Amino acid sequence: MIDLMYEMEELGRGLPVDERHDRRQVVRAAVNGFFNWAEDTMRRISGKGALADAIRYAVKRRAALTRFCDDARLEADNNRAENCLRPVALGRKNYLFAGSDKGGERAAAIYTLIQTARLNFVDPEAWLRDVLTRIADGHPANRIGELAPWYSLEHDHFSVNLAGDSQRAWIVIQGAGWKEASMDDAALFK
């Protein structure tokens, strides 16, 4: 059932909502089959074991676990959100050594800038290099908004060209040439 669910998700990715909803009805049949099996199994096993606890946990959350079948705008899982939060979890011990509260605030500001660049499909390293160079070259403080990643995209400092293919992006970095990357590429969403 899980293989079917992820296969249908992969095939439906990028399709209009109506088509995704139609594909999910195949998944709904499998999901309903799982919950029918779970309820039948609960009646046949002892209610005090670990298996019963696991099945009871899933059955109690049936509405939440099947919501994606009714609303095609929702993902079947939250893997993307978890992947965005992974650097925070991995760096948690490092944050203890920020030095001070101010150091922690500065680290949070840097993480925010990096993630904002990624969410705008801009290579954070190239963008920060460009921003720091422009600041060192005397960029006026009253035009700080021009340093934002989305401003850079709009004014061709960096550009994204989907070239008719929603799964691939070609990113140009000033004078660095073309860099091809998948929208889900680890280079963009580390």
Short mmCIF file of C-alpha atoms in Angstrom, two decimals:
data_model
loop_
_atom_site.label_atom_id
_atom_site.label_comp_id
_atom_site.label_asym_id
_atom_site.label_seq_id
_atom_site.Cartn_x
_atom_site.Cartn_y
_atom_site.Cartn_z
CA MET A 1 0.00 0.00 0.00
CA ILE A 2 2.79 2.45 0.88
CA ASP A 3 4.61 1.69 -2.39
CA LEU A 4 1.39 2.34 -4.31
CA MET A 5 0.82 5.60 -2.44
CA TYR A 6 4.30 6.97 -3.20
CA GLU A 7 4.20 5.74 -6.80
CA MET A 8 0.92 7.58 -7.37
CA GLU A 9 2.32 10.68 -5.66
CA GLU A 10 5.37 10.64 -7.92
CA LEU A 11 3.25 10.18 -11.05
CA GLY A 12 0.87 12.94 -9.95
CA ARG A 13 3.51 15.49 -8.96
CA GLY A 14 3.12 18.63 -11.05
CA LEU A 15 -0.32 17.71 -12.39
CA PRO A 16 -3.38 19.91 -11.93
CA VAL A 17 -5.26 19.42 -8.66
CA ASP A 18 -8.21 17.66 -10.35
CA GLU A 19 -5.98 15.04 -11.95
CA ARG A 20 -4.08 14.49 -8.70
CA HIS A 21 -7.41 14.01 -6.91
CA ASP A 22 -8.48 11.39 -9.47
CA ARG A 23 -5.18 9.51 -9.02
CA ARG A 24 -5.59 9.55 -5.28
CA GLN A 25 -8.87 7.67 -5.46
CA VAL A 26 -6.80 4.58 -6.33
CA VAL A 27 -4.75 5.23 -3.21
CA ARG A 28 -7.96 5.80 -1.20
CA ALA A 29 -9.11 2.25 -1.98
CA ALA A 30 -5.82 0.85 -0.68
CA VAL A 31 -5.87 3.10 2.41
CA ASN A 32 -9.46 2.08 3.19
CA GLY A 33 -8.40 -1.55 2.80
CA PHE A 34 -5.63 -1.00 5.35
CA PHE A 35 -8.00 0.56 7.88
CA ASN A 36 -10.56 -2.25 7.36
CA TRP A 37 -7.75 -4.76 8.03
CA ALA A 38 -6.63 -2.80 11.11
CA GLU A 39 -10.12 -2.68 12.60
CA ASP A 40 -10.65 -6.40 11.92
CA THR A 41 -7.25 -7.22 13.45
CA MET A 42 -8.05 -5.16 16.58
CA ARG A 43 -11.09 -7.37 17.18
CA ARG A 44 -8.99 -10.55 16.92
CA ILE A 45 -5.94 -9.71 19.05
CA SER A 46 -5.35 -8.83 22.67
CA GLY A 47 -5.85 -5.14 23.32
CA LYS A 48 -2.85 -4.93 25.66
CA GLY A 49 0.08 -5.67 23.35
CA ALA A 50 2.41 -3.39 21.41
CA LEU A 51 0.77 -4.38 18.10
CA ALA A 52 -2.63 -3.36 19.44
CA ASP A 53 -1.19 -0.03 20.61
CA ALA A 54 0.29 0.67 17.15
CA ILE A 55 -2.91 -0.26 15.32
CA ARG A 56 -5.04 1.74 17.76
CA TYR A 57 -2.78 4.78 17.21
CA ALA A 58 -3.33 4.61 13.43
CA VAL A 59 -7.06 3.95 13.64
CA LYS A 60 -7.63 6.89 16.01
CA ARG A 61 -5.91 9.17 13.49
CA ARG A 62 -7.68 7.88 10.40
CA ALA A 63 -9.20 11.25 9.46
CA ALA A 64 -5.84 13.01 9.62
CA LEU A 65 -3.99 10.19 7.85
CA THR A 66 -6.46 10.10 4.94
CA ARG A 67 -7.04 13.83 4.52
CA PHE A 68 -4.61 13.95 1.58
CA CYS A 69 -6.97 11.64 -0.39
CA ASP A 70 -9.72 14.29 -0.30
CA ASP A 71 -7.59 17.40 -0.81
CA ALA A 72 -5.09 17.03 -3.66
CA ARG A 73 -3.30 20.21 -2.59
CA LEU A 74 -1.92 18.32 0.42
CA GLU A 75 1.12 16.06 0.29
CA ALA A 76 0.84 12.47 1.47
CA ASP A 77 3.63 13.08 3.98
CA ASN A 78 5.61 15.93 5.47
CA ASN A 79 9.05 14.84 4.22
CA ARG A 80 9.78 18.18 2.54
CA ALA A 81 9.10 20.14 5.71
CA GLU A 82 11.21 17.71 7.74
CA ASN A 83 14.07 17.99 5.27
CA CYS A 84 14.00 21.78 5.61
CA LEU A 85 14.21 21.44 9.40
CA ARG A 86 16.94 18.78 9.38
CA PRO A 87 19.84 21.29 9.50
CA VAL A 88 18.32 22.80 12.63
CA ALA A 89 18.17 19.42 14.34
CA LEU A 90 21.67 18.44 13.22
CA GLY A 91 23.16 21.71 14.41
CA ARG A 92 21.39 21.78 17.76
CA LYS A 93 24.53 20.86 19.73
CA ASN A 94 26.53 23.46 17.82
CA TYR A 95 24.12 26.18 18.88
CA LEU A 96 25.25 25.68 22.48
CA PHE A 97 28.60 27.11 21.42
CA ALA A 98 27.34 30.30 19.78
CA GLY A 99 29.23 32.14 22.52
CA SER A 100 26.42 34.37 23.73
CA ASP A 101 22.81 35.30 23.14
CA LYS A 102 23.96 37.78 20.50
CA GLY A 103 25.98 35.03 18.80
CA GLY A 104 22.88 32.84 18.71
CA GLU A 105 20.85 35.70 17.21
CA ARG A 106 23.51 36.20 14.52
CA ALA A 107 23.54 32.48 13.73
CA ALA A 108 19.72 32.54 13.42
CA ALA A 109 19.95 35.52 11.06
CA ILE A 110 22.47 33.72 8.84
CA TYR A 111 20.34 30.54 8.76
CA THR A 112 17.33 32.67 7.81
CA LEU A 113 19.22 34.31 4.94
CA ILE A 114 20.46 30.96 3.63
CA GLN A 115 17.03 29.33 3.76
CA THR A 116 15.42 32.38 2.12
CA ALA A 117 17.85 32.08 -0.78
CA ARG A 118 17.08 28.36 -1.12
CA LEU A 119 13.33 28.98 -1.08
CA ASN A 120 13.84 31.47 -3.93
CA PHE A 121 15.83 28.84 -5.90
CA VAL A 122 19.05 30.81 -5.54
CA ASP A 123 22.36 29.17 -4.69
CA PRO A 124 23.02 30.55 -1.17
CA GLU A 125 26.81 30.48 -1.46
CA ALA A 126 26.88 32.41 -4.75
CA TRP A 127 24.24 34.85 -3.51
CA LEU A 128 26.10 35.55 -0.25
CA ARG A 129 29.37 35.96 -2.16
CA ASP A 130 27.66 38.49 -4.46
CA VAL A 131 26.01 40.35 -1.55
CA LEU A 132 29.22 40.56 0.50
CA THR A 133 31.17 41.75 -2.56
CA ARG A 134 28.58 44.44 -3.26
CA ILE A 135 28.66 45.58 0.39
CA ALA A 136 32.48 45.69 0.34
CA ASP A 137 32.32 47.73 -2.87
CA GLY A 138 30.21 50.36 -1.10
CA HIS A 139 26.59 49.40 -1.74
CA PRO A 140 24.43 52.20 -0.25
CA ALA A 141 22.72 51.32 3.03
CA ASN A 142 19.49 53.03 1.92
CA ARG A 143 19.17 50.44 -0.92
CA ILE A 144 19.53 47.32 1.24
CA GLY A 145 16.41 45.78 -0.32
CA GLU A 146 18.38 45.33 -3.54
CA LEU A 147 20.46 42.66 -1.80
CA ALA A 148 17.51 40.30 -1.16
CA PRO A 149 17.48 37.05 -3.17
CA TRP A 150 14.08 37.77 -4.75
CA TYR A 151 15.31 41.22 -5.86
CA SER A 152 18.34 39.59 -7.41
CA LEU A 153 16.08 37.20 -9.33
CA GLU A 154 13.86 40.02 -10.61
CA HIS A 155 16.82 42.11 -11.77
CA ASP A 156 18.90 39.37 -13.44
CA HIS A 157 21.68 39.16 -10.89
CA PHE A 158 20.49 35.58 -10.62
CA SER A 159 17.77 34.08 -12.78
CA VAL A 160 15.67 30.95 -12.87
CA ASN A 161 14.56 29.55 -16.21
CA LEU A 162 12.16 26.65 -16.04
CA ALA A 163 12.48 26.21 -19.82
CA GLY A 164 9.13 24.43 -20.05
CA ASP A 165 10.23 21.64 -17.72
CA SER A 166 8.73 21.98 -14.25
CA GLN A 167 11.07 19.38 -12.77
CA ARG A 168 14.35 21.04 -13.78
CA ALA A 169 15.67 24.54 -13.21
CA TRP A 170 18.63 26.23 -14.85
CA ILE A 171 20.17 28.84 -12.62
CA VAL A 172 22.48 31.55 -13.89
CA ILE A 173 24.88 33.20 -11.51
CA GLN A 174 26.55 36.40 -12.75
CA GLY A 175 29.27 35.32 -15.12
CA ALA A 176 29.42 31.79 -13.69
CA GLY A 177 27.55 30.15 -16.57
CA TRP A 178 24.65 27.71 -16.42
CA LYS A 179 24.22 25.34 -13.52
CA GLU A 180 21.60 22.65 -14.00
CA ALA A 181 19.78 21.45 -10.91
CA SER A 182 16.62 19.57 -10.06
CA MET A 183 14.04 21.48 -8.03
CA ASP A 184 14.51 18.80 -5.36
CA ASP A 185 18.29 18.85 -5.75
CA ALA A 186 20.22 18.56 -2.52
CA ALA A 187 22.33 21.50 -3.70
CA LEU A 188 19.30 23.73 -3.32
CA PHE A 189 17.64 22.11 -0.32
CA LYS A 190 20.48 20.96 1.94
#
